[in-house]
Coordinates of C-alpha atoms and ligand atoms in Angstrom, one line a residue:
Chain A
M36 CA 103.7 62.5 199.4
N37 CA 105.0 63.4 195.9
Y38 CA 108.0 65.6 197.0
Y39 CA 109.5 65.5 193.5
A40 CA 106.3 67.1 192.1
I41 CA 106.4 69.9 194.7
R42 CA 110.0 70.5 193.9
A43 CA 109.4 70.4 190.1
I44 CA 106.5 73.0 190.3
Y45 CA 108.5 75.2 192.7
T46 CA 111.6 75.3 190.6
F47 CA 109.6 75.7 187.4
E48 CA 107.9 78.7 188.9
M49 CA 111.0 80.2 190.3
A50 CA 112.7 79.8 186.9
R51 CA 109.9 81.9 185.4
T52 CA 110.5 84.6 188.0
L53 CA 114.3 84.6 187.4
R54 CA 113.8 84.8 183.7
T55 CA 112.3 88.2 184.1
P56 CA 114.3 89.7 187.0
L57 CA 113.4 93.3 186.0
Q58 CA 109.7 92.7 186.1
S59 CA 110.0 90.5 189.1
F60 CA 112.2 92.5 191.4
A61 CA 113.1 95.9 190.0
S62 CA 109.6 97.3 189.4
P63 CA 108.3 96.8 192.9
V64 CA 111.5 98.3 194.3
I65 CA 111.3 101.3 192.0
S66 CA 107.7 102.0 193.0
T67 CA 108.6 101.7 196.7
I68 CA 111.4 104.2 196.2
L69 CA 108.9 106.6 194.7
Y70 CA 106.6 106.2 197.7
F71 CA 109.5 107.0 199.9
I72 CA 110.3 110.1 198.0
V73 CA 106.7 111.3 197.9
F74 CA 105.4 110.3 201.3
G75 CA 108.6 110.0 203.3
S76 CA 110.7 112.9 202.1
A77 CA 108.3 115.4 200.5
I78 CA 105.2 115.1 202.6
G79 CA 106.7 113.3 205.6
H80 CA 108.6 116.3 206.9
R81 CA 105.3 118.1 207.5
M82 CA 103.7 115.3 209.4
I83 CA 103.9 115.0 213.1
P84 CA 105.4 111.7 214.5
I85 CA 102.9 109.0 215.1
D86 CA 103.3 107.4 218.6
G87 CA 106.7 108.8 218.7
V88 CA 107.7 107.3 215.3
S89 CA 108.6 109.7 212.5
Y90 CA 106.3 109.5 209.5
G91 CA 109.1 108.3 207.1
V92 CA 109.8 105.4 209.4
F93 CA 106.2 104.8 210.2
I94 CA 105.3 104.0 206.6
V95 CA 108.0 101.3 206.2
P96 CA 106.0 98.4 207.5
G97 CA 102.9 99.5 205.6
L98 CA 104.9 99.9 202.3
I99 CA 106.4 96.4 202.7
M100 CA 102.9 95.0 203.5
L101 CA 101.3 96.8 200.6
T102 CA 103.9 95.3 198.2
V103 CA 103.9 91.9 199.7
M104 CA 100.1 91.6 199.6
T105 CA 99.6 92.9 196.1
Q106 CA 102.6 90.9 194.7
S107 CA 101.5 87.7 196.4
V108 CA 98.1 87.9 194.8
A109 CA 99.5 88.8 191.4
N110 CA 102.2 86.1 191.4
A111 CA 100.1 83.3 192.7
S112 CA 97.0 84.1 190.5
F113 CA 99.1 84.4 187.4
G114 CA 101.1 81.3 188.3
I115 CA 98.1 79.0 188.2
Y116 CA 96.0 81.0 185.7
F117 CA 98.6 80.9 182.9
P118 CA 98.7 77.0 182.6
K119 CA 94.9 77.1 182.6
F120 CA 95.0 79.7 179.8
L121 CA 97.6 77.8 177.8
G122 CA 96.0 74.4 178.5
T123 CA 99.3 73.1 180.0
I124 CA 97.3 72.4 183.2
Y125 CA 96.4 69.1 181.5
E126 CA 99.6 67.7 182.8
H127 CA 98.9 68.6 186.4
L128 CA 95.5 67.1 186.1
S129 CA 96.9 63.9 184.8
A130 CA 99.8 63.6 187.2
P131 CA 99.8 61.6 190.4
I132 CA 99.7 64.7 192.6
S133 CA 97.3 65.8 195.3
P134 CA 95.8 69.3 195.6
F135 CA 98.1 69.8 198.6
E136 CA 101.2 69.2 196.5
I137 CA 100.0 71.6 193.7
V138 CA 99.2 74.3 196.2
T139 CA 102.5 73.9 198.1
G140 CA 104.4 74.2 194.8
Y141 CA 102.6 77.2 193.4
V142 CA 101.8 79.0 196.6
G143 CA 105.3 78.3 197.9
A144 CA 106.9 79.8 194.9
A145 CA 104.7 82.9 194.8
A146 CA 105.1 83.5 198.5
T147 CA 108.9 83.1 198.3
K148 CA 109.1 85.6 195.5
S149 CA 107.0 88.3 197.2
A150 CA 108.7 87.7 200.6
V151 CA 112.0 88.3 198.8
V152 CA 110.7 91.5 197.3
G153 CA 109.5 92.5 200.8
L154 CA 113.0 92.0 202.2
I155 CA 114.6 93.9 199.3
I156 CA 112.3 96.8 200.1
L157 CA 113.2 96.6 203.8
G158 CA 116.9 96.8 202.7
V159 CA 116.2 99.8 200.6
S160 CA 114.4 101.5 203.5
F161 CA 117.5 101.4 205.6
L162 CA 119.0 103.7 202.9
F163 CA 116.3 106.3 203.4
V164 CA 115.4 106.3 207.0
P165 CA 116.9 105.3 210.4
L166 CA 115.1 102.1 211.1
E167 CA 115.1 99.8 214.1
I168 CA 113.2 96.5 214.3
A169 CA 111.9 95.7 217.8
H170 CA 111.0 92.1 217.1
P171 CA 113.0 90.8 214.0
V172 CA 112.0 87.2 214.3
L173 CA 108.3 87.9 214.7
M174 CA 108.7 90.4 211.8
M175 CA 110.1 87.6 209.5
G176 CA 107.4 85.3 210.6
L177 CA 104.6 87.8 209.9
L178 CA 106.2 88.7 206.5
C179 CA 106.3 85.0 205.5
S180 CA 102.8 84.2 206.7
T181 CA 101.3 87.3 205.0
A182 CA 103.0 86.3 201.8
F183 CA 101.7 82.8 202.2
C184 CA 98.2 84.0 203.1
F185 CA 97.8 86.3 200.2
S186 CA 99.4 83.8 197.8
L187 CA 96.7 81.4 198.8
L188 CA 94.1 84.1 198.0
G189 CA 95.8 84.8 194.6
F190 CA 95.8 81.1 193.9
I191 CA 92.0 81.0 194.5
L192 CA 91.6 83.9 192.2
G193 CA 93.7 82.3 189.5
L194 CA 91.6 79.1 189.7
W195 CA 88.4 81.0 189.6
A196 CA 89.3 83.5 186.8
R197 CA 88.0 82.6 183.3
N198 CA 89.9 85.4 181.5
F199 CA 92.5 88.0 182.0
E200 CA 89.9 90.7 182.8
Q201 CA 88.7 88.8 185.8
L202 CA 92.3 88.1 186.8
S203 CA 93.0 91.9 187.1
F204 CA 89.6 92.9 188.2
V205 CA 89.8 91.5 191.7
P206 CA 93.2 92.9 192.6
T207 CA 92.3 96.4 191.3
L208 CA 88.9 96.6 192.7
I209 CA 89.2 94.7 195.9
I210 CA 92.7 93.9 197.1
T211 CA 94.4 97.3 196.4
P212 CA 91.6 99.4 198.1
L213 CA 91.6 97.0 201.1
V214 CA 95.4 97.2 201.5
F215 CA 95.5 101.0 201.0
L216 CA 92.7 101.6 203.4
G217 CA 94.1 99.1 205.9
G218 CA 96.4 101.7 207.3
S219 CA 99.5 101.3 205.1
F220 CA 100.2 105.0 205.3
Y221 CA 98.4 106.1 208.4
S222 CA 97.3 105.0 211.9
I223 CA 93.7 104.0 212.2
D224 CA 93.6 106.4 215.2
M225 CA 94.0 109.3 212.8
L226 CA 90.5 108.5 211.3
P227 CA 87.2 109.9 212.4
S228 CA 85.5 107.3 214.7
I229 CA 83.0 106.0 212.1
W230 CA 85.8 105.2 209.6
R231 CA 87.8 103.7 212.4
D232 CA 84.9 101.2 213.0
V233 CA 84.6 100.5 209.3
S234 CA 88.4 99.8 209.2
M235 CA 87.9 97.1 211.9
L236 CA 86.1 95.1 209.2
N237 CA 89.1 95.3 206.9
P238 CA 91.0 92.1 207.1
A239 CA 94.2 93.7 205.7
M240 CA 94.2 96.2 208.6
Y241 CA 94.9 93.4 211.1
L242 CA 97.9 92.1 209.1
I243 CA 99.4 95.6 208.6
S244 CA 98.9 96.5 212.2
G245 CA 100.5 93.3 213.4
F246 CA 103.5 93.8 211.1
R247 CA 103.9 97.4 212.4
W248 CA 103.9 96.0 216.0
A249 CA 106.8 93.8 215.1
F250 CA 108.7 97.0 214.1
F251 CA 107.7 99.5 216.8
G252 CA 106.2 97.5 219.6
N253 CA 102.9 99.3 219.4
S254 CA 100.0 99.4 216.9
D255 CA 96.3 99.9 216.3
V256 CA 95.2 96.4 217.4
S257 CA 96.9 93.9 219.6
I258 CA 99.5 91.6 218.1
Q259 CA 97.6 88.5 219.4
L260 CA 94.5 89.6 217.4
S261 CA 96.6 90.0 214.3
V262 CA 98.1 86.6 214.6
V263 CA 94.7 85.0 215.1
F264 CA 93.4 86.8 212.0
I265 CA 96.3 85.6 209.8
G266 CA 95.7 82.1 211.0
F267 CA 92.0 82.4 210.4
F268 CA 92.5 83.7 206.8
I269 CA 95.0 81.0 206.0
A270 CA 92.6 78.3 207.2
T271 CA 89.7 79.8 205.3
F272 CA 91.7 80.1 202.0
L273 CA 93.0 76.5 202.4
G274 CA 89.4 75.3 202.9
I275 CA 88.2 77.1 199.8
I276 CA 91.1 75.6 197.8
W277 CA 90.3 72.1 199.1
W278 CA 86.7 72.6 198.1
I279 CA 87.7 73.7 194.6
F280 CA 89.9 70.7 194.0
S281 CA 87.5 68.2 195.5
T282 CA 84.7 69.3 193.3
G283 CA 86.9 69.9 190.2
Y284 CA 85.3 73.3 190.0
R285 CA 86.6 75.1 186.9
L286 CA 89.4 72.7 186.5
R287 CA 87.9 69.4 185.3
S288 CA 85.0 69.5 182.8
Chain B
M1382 CA 95.0 38.6 178.0
T1383 CA 96.2 40.6 181.0
A1384 CA 94.3 43.8 180.9
I1385 CA 96.3 46.9 181.7
V1386 CA 93.3 49.1 181.3
E1387 CA 89.8 48.1 182.1
V1388 CA 86.8 50.3 181.4
R1389 CA 83.5 49.4 182.9
D1390 CA 80.2 51.0 182.0
L1391 CA 81.8 54.3 181.4
T1392 CA 79.5 57.3 180.7
K1393 CA 80.5 60.9 180.3
R1394 CA 78.1 63.7 180.2
Y1395 CA 79.5 67.2 179.9
D1396 CA 77.9 69.7 182.3
G1397 CA 74.9 67.5 182.4
E1398 CA 74.2 68.2 178.8
K1399 CA 76.2 66.6 176.0
L1400 CA 76.4 62.8 176.2
A1401 CA 80.0 62.1 174.9
L1402 CA 80.5 58.5 176.1
K1403 CA 77.6 56.1 176.3
N1404 CA 78.2 53.2 178.7
L1405 CA 81.5 51.9 177.3
S1406 CA 83.1 48.7 178.5
F1407 CA 86.3 47.3 177.1
K1408 CA 89.8 46.1 178.0
I1409 CA 93.2 47.0 176.7
A1410 CA 95.8 44.2 176.8
A1411 CA 99.2 44.8 178.3
G1412 CA 101.8 45.4 175.5
E1413 CA 99.4 45.9 172.6
I1414 CA 99.0 48.8 170.3
I1415 CA 95.4 49.7 170.0
A1416 CA 94.1 52.4 167.6
L1417 CA 90.9 54.3 168.3
L1418 CA 89.2 55.2 165.1
G1419 CA 86.3 57.5 164.7
P1420 CA 85.0 60.6 163.0
N1421 CA 85.3 64.1 164.6
G1422 CA 83.3 64.4 167.8
A1423 CA 83.0 60.6 168.2
G1424 CA 84.4 60.8 171.7
K1425 CA 88.0 59.6 171.3
T1426 CA 89.5 62.5 173.2
S1427 CA 86.8 62.4 175.9
L1428 CA 87.6 58.7 176.4
I1429 CA 91.3 59.4 176.8
S1430 CA 90.6 62.4 179.0
T1431 CA 88.4 60.4 181.4
I1432 CA 90.9 57.6 181.7
C1433 CA 93.8 60.0 182.4
G1434 CA 91.9 62.2 184.9
L1435 CA 91.5 65.4 182.8
T1436 CA 87.7 65.1 183.0
T1437 CA 85.4 63.7 185.6
M1438 CA 83.4 60.6 184.7
S1439 CA 79.6 60.6 185.1
Q1440 CA 79.3 56.9 185.7
G1441 CA 81.3 53.8 185.6
K1442 CA 84.8 52.7 186.6
V1443 CA 88.2 52.7 185.0
F1444 CA 91.1 50.6 186.3
V1445 CA 94.7 50.9 185.2
S1446 CA 96.8 47.9 186.1
G1447 CA 94.2 47.1 188.7
F1448 CA 94.2 50.5 190.3
D1449 CA 91.0 52.5 190.3
V1450 CA 91.8 55.8 188.5
Q1451 CA 89.6 57.7 190.9
S1452 CA 90.2 56.3 194.4
D1453 CA 93.8 55.1 193.7
Y1454 CA 94.8 57.9 191.3
R1455 CA 98.4 58.1 192.4
N1456 CA 99.2 54.5 191.5
A1457 CA 97.1 54.6 188.4
R1458 CA 98.3 57.8 187.0
S1459 CA 102.0 57.2 187.6
L1460 CA 101.8 54.4 185.0
I1461 CA 100.3 56.7 182.3
G1462 CA 101.9 59.0 179.8
L1463 CA 99.6 61.3 177.8
V1464 CA 100.3 63.2 174.6
P1465 CA 97.3 65.5 174.1
Q1466 CA 95.7 66.4 170.8
E1467 CA 96.4 70.1 171.0
L1468 CA 99.9 71.5 171.2
M1469 CA 99.8 72.9 174.7
L1470 CA 103.2 74.1 175.9
E1471 CA 104.6 77.1 177.7
P1472 CA 106.1 79.3 175.0
F1473 CA 108.9 80.8 177.0
E1474 CA 110.0 77.7 178.8
T1475 CA 113.0 75.6 177.4
V1476 CA 112.6 72.1 176.1
M1477 CA 114.7 70.8 179.0
G1478 CA 112.8 72.8 181.6
T1479 CA 109.4 71.5 180.5
V1480 CA 110.5 67.9 180.2
S1481 CA 112.1 68.1 183.7
L1482 CA 108.9 69.5 185.1
S1483 CA 107.0 66.5 183.6
R1484 CA 109.3 64.0 185.2
G1485 CA 109.0 65.7 188.6
L1486 CA 105.2 66.0 188.4
F1487 CA 105.0 62.2 188.1
G1488 CA 107.1 61.8 191.2
K1489 CA 110.3 60.6 189.6
A1490 CA 113.8 61.6 190.8
P1491 CA 115.8 63.5 188.2
N1492 CA 117.6 61.2 185.8
P1493 CA 119.6 63.3 183.3
S1494 CA 120.9 60.4 181.3
Y1495 CA 117.4 59.0 180.8
I1496 CA 116.1 62.4 179.7
R1497 CA 119.0 62.8 177.4
G1498 CA 118.2 59.4 175.8
I1499 CA 114.6 60.4 175.2
L1500 CA 115.6 63.8 173.7
E1501 CA 118.1 62.1 171.4
R1502 CA 115.6 59.5 170.3
L1503 CA 113.2 62.3 169.4
S1504 CA 116.0 64.5 167.7
L1505 CA 115.5 67.2 170.3
W1506 CA 118.8 67.1 172.1
D1507 CA 120.3 69.9 170.1
K1508 CA 117.2 72.0 171.0
R1509 CA 117.2 71.3 174.7
D1510 CA 118.0 74.9 175.7
S1511 CA 115.7 76.5 173.1
P1512 CA 112.6 78.2 174.2
I1513 CA 109.6 76.3 172.9
R1514 CA 108.2 79.2 170.9
E1515 CA 111.2 78.9 168.6
L1516 CA 110.3 75.3 167.6
S1517 CA 108.4 74.2 164.6
G1518 CA 105.0 72.5 165.0
G1519 CA 106.5 69.0 164.4
M1520 CA 109.1 69.7 167.0
K1521 CA 106.5 70.8 169.5
R1522 CA 104.6 67.6 168.9
R1523 CA 107.9 65.7 169.8
V1524 CA 108.4 67.8 172.9
L1525 CA 104.9 66.7 174.0
I1526 CA 106.0 63.1 173.4
A1527 CA 109.2 63.6 175.3
K1528 CA 107.2 65.0 178.2
A1529 CA 104.9 62.0 178.2
L1530 CA 107.8 59.6 178.1
S1531 CA 109.9 61.5 180.7
H1532 CA 108.5 59.5 183.6
E1533 CA 108.9 56.0 182.0
P1534 CA 105.2 55.2 181.7
K1535 CA 103.8 51.7 181.2
I1536 CA 101.0 52.9 179.0
L1537 CA 101.1 55.7 176.5
F1538 CA 98.1 57.6 175.2
L1539 CA 98.7 59.4 171.9
D1540 CA 95.8 61.6 170.8
E1541 CA 96.3 62.1 167.1
P1542 CA 100.1 62.1 167.3
T1543 CA 100.5 62.5 163.5
A1544 CA 98.0 65.3 162.8
G1545 CA 99.8 67.9 160.8
V1546 CA 103.0 65.9 160.7
D1547 CA 104.9 65.3 157.4
V1548 CA 105.4 61.9 155.9
D1549 CA 109.0 61.4 157.2
L1550 CA 108.1 62.4 160.7
R1551 CA 105.1 60.2 160.6
R1552 CA 107.2 57.2 159.7
D1553 CA 109.6 58.1 162.5
M1554 CA 106.7 58.3 164.8
W1555 CA 105.5 54.8 163.8
R1556 CA 109.0 53.4 164.3
L1557 CA 109.1 55.0 167.8
V1558 CA 105.7 53.5 168.7
K1559 CA 106.9 50.1 167.5
D1560 CA 110.1 50.5 169.6
L1561 CA 108.2 51.5 172.6
Q1562 CA 106.0 48.4 172.2
R1563 CA 109.2 46.3 172.1
D1564 CA 110.2 48.0 175.4
G1565 CA 106.9 46.8 176.9
V1566 CA 104.9 49.9 176.7
T1567 CA 101.2 49.6 175.9
I1568 CA 100.1 52.2 173.3
V1569 CA 96.6 53.7 172.8
L1570 CA 96.5 56.0 169.8
T1571 CA 93.7 57.9 168.1
T1572 CA 94.0 58.8 164.5
H1573 CA 92.0 59.8 161.4
Y1574 CA 94.6 58.2 159.1
I1575 CA 93.3 54.7 158.7
E1576 CA 96.5 53.7 156.9
E1577 CA 98.2 54.6 160.2
A1578 CA 96.0 52.2 162.2
E1579 CA 96.5 49.6 159.4
E1580 CA 100.2 50.0 159.6
I1581 CA 100.9 49.9 163.3
A1582 CA 97.9 48.8 165.4
D1583 CA 97.4 45.3 166.7
R1584 CA 93.8 46.0 167.5
I1585 CA 91.3 48.5 166.2
A1586 CA 88.4 50.1 168.1
V1587 CA 85.9 52.0 166.1
I1588 CA 84.1 54.7 168.1
H1589 CA 81.1 56.5 166.8
D1590 CA 78.8 58.9 168.6
G1591 CA 80.1 57.9 172.0
Q1592 CA 79.8 54.2 171.5
I1593 CA 82.3 51.5 170.5
L1594 CA 81.0 49.9 167.3
L1595 CA 83.6 47.2 167.4
I1596 CA 86.9 46.4 169.0
E1597 CA 88.8 43.6 167.2
D1598 CA 92.2 42.2 166.2
K1599 CA 93.2 44.1 163.1
N1600 CA 93.9 41.1 160.9
L1601 CA 90.7 39.3 162.0
L1602 CA 88.8 42.4 161.3
M1603 CA 90.1 42.8 157.9
K1604 CA 89.5 39.1 157.2
R1605 CA 86.0 39.2 158.5
L1606 CA 84.7 42.4 157.1
G1607 CA 87.2 42.8 154.2
K1608 CA 86.1 42.0 150.7
K1609 CA 88.2 40.9 147.7
Q1610 CA 87.4 41.7 144.2
L1611 CA 88.4 40.0 141.0
L1612 CA 88.9 42.3 138.1
V1613 CA 89.0 41.0 134.5
E1614 CA 90.1 43.3 131.7
L1615 CA 88.5 42.1 128.4
A1616 CA 90.3 42.1 125.1
D1617 CA 87.1 43.2 123.3
P1618 CA 84.2 45.0 125.0
I1619 CA 80.9 43.0 125.3
E1620 CA 77.4 44.4 125.2
R1621 CA 75.6 41.9 127.4
L1622 CA 76.7 39.4 130.0
P1623 CA 76.1 35.8 129.0
K1624 CA 73.6 34.0 131.4
L1625 CA 76.3 31.6 132.6
L1626 CA 78.5 34.4 133.9
E1627 CA 75.6 36.3 135.3
D1628 CA 74.6 33.3 137.4
L1629 CA 78.1 33.2 138.9
G1630 CA 77.5 36.7 140.3
I1631 CA 79.7 38.5 137.8
K1632 CA 79.0 42.1 136.9
L1633 CA 79.8 44.2 133.8
H1634 CA 82.2 47.0 134.5
N1635 CA 83.6 50.0 132.7
E1636 CA 81.1 50.0 129.9
G1637 CA 81.6 46.4 129.0
R1638 CA 85.4 46.6 128.9
G1639 CA 85.8 44.7 132.1
L1640 CA 84.2 42.2 134.6
T1641 CA 84.1 42.3 138.3
Y1642 CA 83.4 39.6 140.9
T1643 CA 83.3 40.3 144.7
Y1644 CA 83.8 37.7 147.3
D1645 CA 84.5 37.5 151.1
M1646 CA 88.1 37.0 152.2
E1647 CA 87.2 34.3 154.6
V1648 CA 85.6 31.8 152.2
E1649 CA 87.5 28.7 151.1
Q1650 CA 85.7 28.2 147.8
T1651 CA 86.3 31.5 145.9
G1652 CA 84.6 30.4 142.7
I1653 CA 87.4 31.8 140.6
P1654 CA 88.3 28.5 138.8
E1655 CA 84.6 28.2 137.7
I1656 CA 84.7 31.8 136.4
L1657 CA 87.8 31.3 134.4
G1658 CA 86.3 28.1 133.0
A1659 CA 83.1 29.9 132.0
L1660 CA 85.0 32.7 130.3
K1661 CA 86.8 30.1 128.2
S1662 CA 83.6 28.2 127.3
E1663 CA 81.9 31.4 126.3
G1664 CA 84.9 32.3 124.2
I1665 CA 85.5 35.6 126.0
R1666 CA 89.1 36.7 125.7
F1667 CA 90.8 38.8 128.3
N1668 CA 94.1 40.7 128.7
D1669 CA 94.6 40.9 132.4
V1670 CA 93.2 39.5 135.7
R1671 CA 93.9 41.0 139.1
T1672 CA 92.4 41.0 142.6
E1673 CA 91.9 43.9 145.0
Q1674 CA 91.5 43.8 148.7
S1675 CA 89.4 46.3 150.6
S1676 CA 91.4 48.5 153.0
L1677 CA 90.5 49.2 156.6
E1678 CA 89.3 52.5 155.3
D1679 CA 86.6 50.8 153.2
I1680 CA 85.6 48.8 156.2
F1681 CA 85.5 51.8 158.4
I1682 CA 83.4 53.8 155.9
E1683 CA 81.0 50.9 155.6
L1684 CA 80.6 50.6 159.3
I1685 CA 79.9 54.3 159.9
K1686 CA 77.6 54.4 157.0
D1687 CA 75.5 51.5 158.3
R1688 CA 75.2 53.3 161.6
S1689 CA 74.2 56.6 160.3
V1690 CA 71.2 55.2 158.3
Ligands
ATP781 N1 84.7 70.3 177.5 C1 83.6 69.9 176.8 N2 82.4 70.4 177.1 C2 81.3 70.1 176.4 N3 81.3 69.2 175.4 C3 82.4 68.7 175.0 C4 83.7 69.0 175.7 N4 84.7 68.3 175.1 C5 84.1 67.6 174.1 N5 82.8 67.8 174.0 C6 81.8 67.2 173.1 O1 81.9 65.8 173.3 C7 81.8 65.1 172.0 C8 83.1 64.3 171.8 O2 84.2 65.1 171.7 P1 85.7 64.5 171.6 O3 86.6 65.7 171.6 O4 85.8 63.5 172.6 O5 85.7 63.9 170.1 P2 86.9 63.3 169.3 O6 86.5 61.9 168.9 O7 88.2 63.4 170.0 O8 86.9 64.2 168.0 P3 88.1 64.8 167.1 O9 88.4 63.7 166.2 O10 87.6 65.9 166.4 O11 89.2 65.1 168.0 C9 81.7 66.2 171.0 O12 80.3 66.3 170.6 C10 82.2 67.5 171.7 O13 81.5 68.6 171.2
MG782 MG1 89.9 64.4 169.7

């Protein structure tokens, strides 16, 4: 195991993040505050509480998940796509490192960054609404595994993308709709039954629901199911990455 | 010779289409400087890329210090430093940041004093905290070299290290290569500057159209394929060459104002004393006599020309 390589990639990526703190941390926080103002304060007062939770509080887990998921995909896809674009990937290809080490370094850094952004948003939420977390340890665990899971997805996207258009296409057309429609801002129970069934096919829904359970102790689907789904996604994404590296797909000509 | 690199029946076909390397087999000796010469598109970069793991190989095997570069890539690759042909660097990263990344990627614990030594040797120490986009092209080239040396490789591949580099820097580069050789590093470099190969290489490999036309000790090569020419500058121009001189293989040159005589470098009996004797007996007076030796460039052009026909 090449620990130094993992460490080198991780610190290199974190340095990139810290070089642009505004872009990395301030912009997701600002957009979250805007969501709070619009959905929490302006609209929220007119909403009836969901399962005994006021709407302003209800959207906190969804907001964190929304940001963590989109940030993870963006960070991880850019992290690996940029060296491909610049050609500096030559060094990784010629280094004595295994796919596992490359993935750990890049995905670890991307997941760290988006988990930190998620925690900052959580901190900001306390300023806006009275919040209590029913299962804090589980909440942290789900936050980190979601960040890891979506960073893996972003990493696959970055490996696959041949240009910047493809790189932004997938998040805009696939990830963002899935996350928005996965119940970030509403309970699935509020939907007509046909849309409720469709939502059951949305993978993001299981993650958001599980995260909400960690906050309030109840949610749309059972927490066990959510955990199983996260594990399933992580395993699938790892499998795809393993396949990409073992075939050299879009990496080695 | 102890081979540090052994290439066996290596074939590279890009995307099942372009055949870039055609069944190459050769060895590189530990501690030597070998220059790969060849025209654009000959396959030099493809060869280096396959050895270093940047591209997959279609057939064959490559061993570095006895380690198979495919099945034993960790051991093989940790011995290799690669300076690519293109200037590929992250523009916003600092010199120190990118060199430290390289050392880490190759599995070496940080060693600030070693890195400092390399940066100083390459006159980059003052620039260590500068972002790469602020450096000149020549400096970027040196950053790539620093990255390749950062993990103390046993064998260094330099793909056109002196392309777009001024004369001073080129001489510095040659000195560095010689120094590295003294430290025990094997060096493989590609170049279009034949004088460069002539200046620093121990062995020359000529690659053309995915094949190695020859691989030989530089001095032997120049002796074997090199030609010498005797040039005689006449005091008075002559119209026709006397039969005696013609029989010796002499040719008229420069509209009768000079004579030339070409001979192999290897031969013992050059025939020059006979020629001088004949000139005297024919009563031909001359002002100057000199000899010229063909350069590696002439040899190279001859080789490629023969192939293309
Ligand atoms: N990634 C690639 N995909 C397809 N063909 C390629 C690729 N890289 C190189 N080739 C082809 O392989 C052949 C050898 O190219 P290579 O870059 O190895 O030549 P070279 O000797 O390094 O040339 P130069 O002196 O111009 O750098 C060329 O015909 C080139 O077009
Ligand atoms: Mg080349």
